[in-house]
Coordinates of N, CA and C and ligand atoms in Angstrom, one line a residue:
M1 N -1.9 -279.4 -12.3 CA -3.1 -279.2 -11.0 C -5.0 -279.3 -12.0
N2 N -5.5 -279.7 -11.3 CA -6.5 -278.9 -11.5 C -7.4 -277.0 -11.5
T3 N -7.4 -276.8 -12.5 CA -6.8 -275.3 -13.4 C -8.3 -275.0 -12.3
L4 N -9.6 -275.5 -12.5 CA -10.5 -274.6 -11.9 C -10.4 -274.4 -10.1
E5 N -8.8 -275.3 -9.6 CA -9.1 -275.1 -8.1 C -8.2 -274.0 -8.0
Y6 N -7.7 -273.4 -8.7 CA -6.5 -271.8 -8.2 C -7.7 -271.2 -7.8
K7 N -7.5 -271.0 -6.4 CA -8.0 -269.5 -6.0 C -7.2 -268.0 -5.9
K8 N -5.8 -268.2 -5.7 CA -5.1 -267.5 -5.7 C -5.4 -266.2 -6.1
P9 N -4.3 -264.8 -6.1 CA -5.0 -264.2 -7.3 C -4.0 -264.0 -8.0
L10 N -4.1 -263.7 -9.8 CA -3.1 -263.7 -10.5 C -3.0 -262.8 -11.2
P11 N -1.4 -263.1 -11.1 CA -1.0 -261.5 -12.0 C -2.0 -260.8 -13.3
P12 N -1.7 -259.3 -13.4 CA -2.0 -259.0 -15.0 C -1.4 -259.0 -16.2
I13 N -1.5 -259.4 -16.5 CA -0.2 -259.7 -18.2 C -1.1 -258.8 -18.8
T14 N 0.0 -257.6 -19.0 CA 0.3 -256.5 -19.7 C 0.9 -256.5 -21.5
E15 N 1.5 -255.5 -22.0 CA 1.9 -255.4 -23.1 C 3.2 -255.3 -22.4
Q16 N 3.5 -254.7 -21.7 CA 4.6 -254.5 -21.0 C 5.4 -255.7 -20.4
S17 N 4.6 -256.9 -19.8 CA 4.8 -257.4 -19.3 C 4.8 -259.1 -20.3
R18 N 4.5 -258.9 -21.1 CA 3.6 -260.1 -21.2 C 5.1 -261.0 -22.0
P19 N 6.1 -260.2 -22.6 CA 7.3 -261.3 -22.2 C 7.3 -262.3 -21.0
F20 N 7.8 -261.7 -20.2 CA 7.6 -261.6 -18.8 C 7.0 -263.2 -18.5
W21 N 6.0 -263.4 -19.3 CA 5.2 -264.4 -18.6 C 5.1 -266.1 -19.9
Q22 N 5.6 -264.9 -21.2 CA 5.9 -265.3 -23.0 C 6.6 -267.2 -22.2
A23 N 7.6 -266.3 -21.6 CA 8.8 -266.8 -21.4 C 8.9 -267.9 -20.2
T24 N 8.1 -266.9 -19.7 CA 7.8 -268.3 -18.1 C 6.9 -269.8 -18.8
R25 N 6.1 -268.9 -19.7 CA 5.4 -270.2 -20.3 C 6.5 -272.1 -21.0
E26 N 7.5 -271.1 -21.2 CA 8.7 -271.7 -22.7 C 9.6 -272.4 -20.9
R27 N 9.3 -271.9 -19.7 CA 10.2 -272.3 -18.5 C 11.8 -271.5 -19.0
R28 N 11.6 -270.5 -19.3 CA 12.7 -269.5 -19.1 C 12.7 -268.3 -18.1
L29 N 13.3 -267.9 -17.0 CA 13.5 -266.6 -17.0 C 14.0 -265.4 -17.7
Q30 N 12.9 -264.6 -17.5 CA 13.3 -263.1 -18.4 C 13.3 -262.4 -17.7
L31 N 14.1 -261.0 -18.2 CA 13.9 -259.5 -17.4 C 14.2 -258.5 -18.3
P32 N 13.5 -257.6 -17.8 CA 14.1 -256.8 -18.6 C 15.4 -255.9 -18.5
R33 N 16.7 -255.7 -19.7 CA 17.2 -255.1 -18.7 C 17.7 -253.5 -19.8
C34 N 18.4 -252.6 -18.8 CA 18.7 -251.1 -19.5 C 20.3 -251.7 -20.3
D35 N 18.9 -251.0 -21.8 CA 18.9 -250.3 -23.0 C 20.7 -250.1 -22.7
H36 N 21.2 -248.7 -22.0 CA 22.5 -247.6 -21.5 C 23.5 -248.6 -20.7
C37 N 22.5 -248.7 -19.5 CA 23.0 -249.2 -18.3 C 23.9 -250.9 -17.7
G38 N 22.2 -251.4 -19.1 CA 22.9 -252.9 -18.5 C 21.7 -253.2 -16.8
T39 N 21.2 -252.2 -16.5 CA 21.0 -252.8 -14.8 C 19.4 -253.6 -15.5
F40 N 19.1 -254.6 -14.9 CA 18.3 -256.0 -15.1 C 16.7 -255.3 -13.7
H41 N 16.1 -254.8 -14.6 CA 14.6 -255.0 -13.6 C 13.8 -255.6 -13.6
T42 N 13.6 -255.3 -12.3 CA 12.1 -256.7 -11.8 C 10.9 -255.7 -11.4
Y43 N 10.4 -254.9 -12.4 CA 9.3 -253.7 -13.0 C 9.3 -253.6 -14.5
F44 N 7.6 -253.8 -14.8 CA 7.7 -253.8 -16.6 C 7.4 -252.2 -16.4
E45 N 8.5 -251.8 -17.2 CA 8.0 -250.3 -17.1 C 9.8 -250.0 -18.6
P46 N 9.3 -249.4 -19.6 CA 10.6 -249.0 -20.8 C 11.6 -247.6 -20.0
W47 N 11.5 -247.2 -18.7 CA 12.5 -246.9 -18.1 C 13.7 -247.6 -17.6
C48 N 14.6 -246.7 -16.7 CA 15.3 -247.1 -15.6 C 15.8 -246.5 -14.4
S49 N 15.5 -247.1 -13.2 CA 15.5 -245.9 -12.3 C 16.7 -246.2 -12.1
Q50 N 17.8 -246.7 -12.6 CA 19.6 -246.7 -12.3 C 19.4 -245.8 -12.9
C51 N 19.6 -245.0 -14.3 CA 20.1 -244.1 -14.9 C 19.0 -242.8 -15.3
G52 N 17.8 -243.1 -15.2 CA 17.2 -242.3 -15.6 C 16.7 -242.4 -17.2
G53 N 16.9 -243.5 -18.1 CA 17.5 -243.1 -19.4 C 15.9 -244.4 -19.5
E54 N 15.6 -244.0 -21.6 CA 14.5 -244.8 -21.9 C 15.5 -246.1 -22.4
G55 N 14.1 -246.9 -22.9 CA 14.5 -248.1 -23.6 C 15.8 -249.7 -22.4
V56 N 14.4 -250.6 -22.9 CA 14.7 -252.1 -22.1 C 14.9 -253.0 -23.3
H57 N 15.5 -254.3 -23.9 CA 15.3 -255.0 -24.2 C 15.7 -256.4 -23.3
W58 N 14.9 -257.6 -23.7 CA 14.6 -258.8 -22.6 C 16.0 -259.7 -22.8
E59 N 16.3 -259.7 -21.4 CA 17.0 -260.8 -21.6 C 17.1 -262.4 -20.8
T60 N 17.2 -263.4 -21.3 CA 16.8 -264.9 -20.2 C 18.8 -264.8 -19.3
L61 N 17.7 -264.9 -18.0 CA 18.7 -265.4 -16.5 C 18.3 -266.4 -16.6
S62 N 19.7 -267.0 -15.6 CA 20.1 -268.7 -15.4 C 19.3 -269.8 -14.5
G63 N 18.4 -268.4 -13.5 CA 17.2 -269.0 -13.4 C 18.4 -269.0 -11.8
R64 N 19.4 -269.3 -11.7 CA 19.9 -269.8 -10.1 C 20.1 -268.2 -9.6
G65 N 19.8 -269.2 -7.8 CA 20.6 -267.4 -7.2 C 20.7 -267.6 -5.6
R66 N 20.6 -267.0 -5.3 CA 20.6 -267.0 -4.0 C 19.9 -266.9 -2.7
I67 N 18.9 -267.5 -2.0 CA 17.5 -266.5 -0.7 C 19.0 -265.5 -0.1
W68 N 18.4 -264.9 0.0 CA 18.6 -262.8 0.2 C 18.0 -262.9 0.8
A69 N 16.5 -262.7 2.1 CA 15.6 -262.7 2.7 C 14.3 -263.5 2.7
N70 N 14.3 -263.9 3.7 CA 12.8 -265.1 4.2 C 12.1 -265.3 5.6
C71 N 10.7 -265.3 4.6 CA 10.3 -265.4 6.6 C 9.1 -266.2 5.9
R72 N 8.5 -266.8 6.9 CA 6.9 -267.0 6.7 C 5.6 -266.1 7.0
F73 N 4.4 -266.7 6.7 CA 3.5 -266.0 7.1 C 3.0 -266.7 7.4
H74 N 2.0 -266.7 8.9 CA 0.9 -267.3 9.0 C -0.9 -267.2 9.2
K75 N -0.7 -265.1 8.7 CA -1.5 -264.7 8.8 C -2.2 -264.4 7.0
H76 N -3.6 -265.2 7.5 CA -3.9 -265.1 5.8 C -4.4 -264.0 5.3
Y77 N -3.7 -263.6 3.9 CA -3.8 -261.6 3.3 C -4.8 -261.5 2.5
F78 N -4.2 -263.0 1.9 CA -4.5 -263.2 -0.1 C -6.0 -264.5 0.3
P79 N -6.3 -264.2 -0.5 CA -7.6 -265.1 -0.7 C -6.3 -266.5 -0.6
G80 N -7.0 -268.3 -0.9 CA -6.5 -269.3 -1.2 C -5.4 -269.2 -1.0
F81 N -3.8 -268.6 -0.2 CA -3.0 -268.2 0.2 C -3.0 -269.5 1.5
D82 N -3.5 -270.8 2.2 CA -4.2 -271.4 3.6 C -2.1 -271.8 4.4
G83 N -2.1 -270.6 5.4 CA -0.5 -270.0 5.8 C -0.1 -271.9 6.2
P84 N 0.5 -271.9 6.9 CA 1.7 -271.1 7.1 C 2.0 -271.4 5.6
Y85 N 2.6 -270.1 4.8 CA 4.1 -270.3 3.9 C 4.7 -269.6 3.9
N86 N 5.8 -269.9 3.5 CA 6.7 -269.1 3.2 C 7.5 -267.5 1.7
V87 N 7.3 -267.3 2.4 CA 8.3 -265.9 1.2 C 9.4 -265.2 0.9
A88 N 10.2 -265.1 0.1 CA 11.4 -265.2 -0.2 C 12.0 -264.2 -1.0
M89 N 12.5 -263.8 -0.7 CA 13.5 -262.7 -1.6 C 14.6 -263.6 -1.7
V90 N 14.8 -263.9 -3.9 CA 16.2 -265.0 -4.2 C 16.6 -263.5 -5.1
E91 N 18.5 -263.6 -4.6 CA 19.2 -263.0 -5.1 C 19.8 -264.0 -6.7
L92 N 19.7 -263.2 -7.6 CA 19.4 -263.4 -8.4 C 21.4 -263.9 -9.2
E93 N 21.2 -264.6 -9.6 CA 23.0 -265.1 -10.3 C 23.4 -263.9 -10.9
E94 N 22.7 -263.2 -11.8 CA 22.4 -261.7 -12.7 C 22.4 -260.6 -12.0
G95 N 21.9 -260.6 -10.0 CA 21.9 -259.0 -9.3 C 20.9 -258.2 -9.0
P96 N 19.5 -259.4 -10.3 CA 18.1 -258.6 -9.6 C 18.0 -259.5 -8.1
R97 N 16.5 -259.3 -7.6 CA 16.0 -259.8 -6.8 C 15.0 -259.8 -7.2
I98 N 14.4 -260.4 -6.9 CA 12.7 -261.3 -6.7 C 12.2 -261.8 -5.8
M99 N 11.0 -261.7 -5.2 CA 10.1 -262.0 -4.5 C 9.6 -262.9 -5.3
T100 N 9.0 -264.1 -4.0 CA 9.1 -265.1 -5.1 C 8.6 -266.8 -2.9
N101 N 8.4 -267.8 -3.8 CA 7.7 -268.7 -3.0 C 9.0 -269.5 -3.0
I102 N 9.9 -270.4 -2.1 CA 10.2 -271.6 -2.1 C 9.6 -272.7 -1.8
V103 N 9.7 -273.0 -3.2 CA 8.6 -275.1 -3.0 C 9.9 -276.3 -3.2
G104 N 9.9 -277.3 -3.1 CA 10.4 -278.4 -2.9 C 11.0 -278.7 -1.8
T105 N 10.9 -278.1 -0.4 CA 11.7 -278.8 0.9 C 9.8 -279.7 2.1
A106 N 10.4 -279.8 2.4 CA 9.8 -281.0 3.3 C 8.4 -280.1 3.5
H107 N 9.2 -278.9 4.6 CA 7.7 -278.2 5.1 C 8.2 -277.0 5.1
G108 N 8.1 -276.0 4.1 CA 8.7 -275.0 4.1 C 8.9 -274.1 5.0
T109 N 9.5 -274.7 6.3 CA 10.3 -273.5 7.2 C 11.5 -273.2 7.4
L110 N 11.4 -272.3 8.2 CA 13.1 -271.4 7.6 C 14.2 -272.2 7.7
D111 N 14.2 -272.9 8.8 CA 15.8 -273.1 8.7 C 15.8 -274.4 8.5
E112 N 15.0 -274.3 7.3 CA 14.5 -275.5 5.4 C 15.7 -274.3 4.3
I113 N 15.1 -273.3 4.5 CA 15.7 -272.1 3.5 C 16.5 -270.9 4.5
P114 N 17.1 -271.2 4.2 CA 18.0 -270.0 5.5 C 18.9 -269.3 3.7
I115 N 19.0 -268.3 4.5 CA 19.4 -266.9 3.6 C 20.9 -267.8 3.3
G116 N 20.9 -267.5 2.0 CA 22.3 -267.9 1.4 C 22.3 -269.0 0.6
M117 N 21.4 -269.4 0.8 CA 21.0 -271.1 0.4 C 20.6 -271.0 -1.1
A118 N 21.9 -272.2 -1.6 CA 21.2 -271.9 -3.1 C 19.8 -272.7 -3.9
V119 N 19.4 -271.5 -4.9 CA 18.6 -272.6 -5.6 C 18.1 -272.3 -7.3
Q120 N 17.2 -272.8 -7.2 CA 16.4 -272.9 -8.9 C 15.6 -272.3 -9.4
A121 N 15.3 -271.6 -10.1 CA 13.8 -271.7 -10.5 C 13.2 -272.4 -11.3
V122 N 11.9 -272.7 -11.4 CA 11.3 -273.7 -10.7 C 9.8 -273.0 -11.4
F123 N 9.2 -273.7 -12.4 CA 7.8 -273.7 -13.0 C 6.6 -273.7 -13.6
E124 N 5.8 -273.2 -12.2 CA 4.2 -274.4 -12.6 C 2.7 -273.5 -12.9
D125 N 2.8 -273.4 -14.0 CA 1.4 -273.8 -14.9 C 0.9 -273.7 -13.4
V126 N -0.9 -272.8 -13.6 CA -1.6 -272.0 -13.4 C -2.7 -272.1 -13.9
N127 N -2.2 -272.2 -14.8 CA -4.0 -272.3 -15.9 C -3.5 -271.7 -17.6
D128 N -4.3 -271.8 -19.0 CA -3.9 -271.9 -19.8 C -3.0 -270.4 -19.8
T129 N -2.5 -270.0 -19.5 CA -1.8 -268.8 -19.8 C -0.9 -268.5 -18.5
V130 N -1.2 -269.0 -17.5 CA 0.0 -268.1 -16.1 C 0.5 -269.1 -15.8
T131 N 1.9 -268.7 -16.0 CA 2.8 -269.9 -15.3 C 3.8 -269.2 -14.0
L132 N 4.1 -269.0 -13.7 CA 4.4 -268.8 -11.8 C 5.6 -269.0 -11.9
V133 N 6.8 -268.3 -11.9 CA 8.1 -268.9 -11.4 C 8.6 -269.1 -9.9
K134 N 8.8 -269.7 -9.2 CA 8.8 -270.5 -7.9 C 10.8 -271.8 -8.2
F135 N 11.1 -270.8 -7.0 CA 12.8 -271.3 -6.7 C 12.0 -272.4 -5.8
Q136 N 13.4 -273.5 -5.4 CA 13.1 -274.6 -5.5 C 14.8 -274.9 -4.8
P137 N 15.6 -275.2 -3.5 CA 16.4 -275.8 -2.8 C 18.1 -276.6 -4.2
V138 N 19.0 -276.2 -5.5 CA 19.6 -277.1 -6.3 C 19.8 -278.0 -5.2
E139 N 20.2 -278.3 -4.3 CA 20.5 -279.5 -3.9 C 19.5 -280.0 -3.4
A140 N 18.8 -281.4 -3.0 CA 18.0 -282.3 -1.9 C 18.0 -282.3 -1.4
P141 N 17.2 -281.6 0.1 CA 17.4 -281.9 1.1 C 17.3 -283.2 1.7
Q142 N 18.0 -282.8 3.0 CA 18.8 -283.8 4.1 C 17.3 -285.3 4.1
P143 N 16.8 -285.7 3.8 CA 16.1 -286.6 4.9 C 16.7 -287.6 6.4
Ligands
ZN201 ZN1 19.7 -247.3 -17.4

């Protein structure tokens, strides 16, 4: 991809989120995990909303999951997102759920990405510092 053409909003990389973005550059999905109760977090803060404890460490996840919820956006909410496009919540094998796009389908329609479908993380370099995590079906779509 020509990075000069990338028009979508980019995530801020902060001191707290940097390990996540460094891992995506290496094609790994990594999330913070509570030192006390073991809950994985999908936010980048050093405390736990589950047990109230302070302290997290980073762990690499399998990148495997299933579609937990899906929808298709037709309205343009953000620059560069030319619709329609899908938005999905993927429940990872290890438990946490993350918001994402499902790629690797013919049209990205909801019938191609049903709830419960097995998906796998894929990584998309959008510029010299940001690599986004998206998901694609584990099984190739039928022709
Ligand atoms: Zn905790």
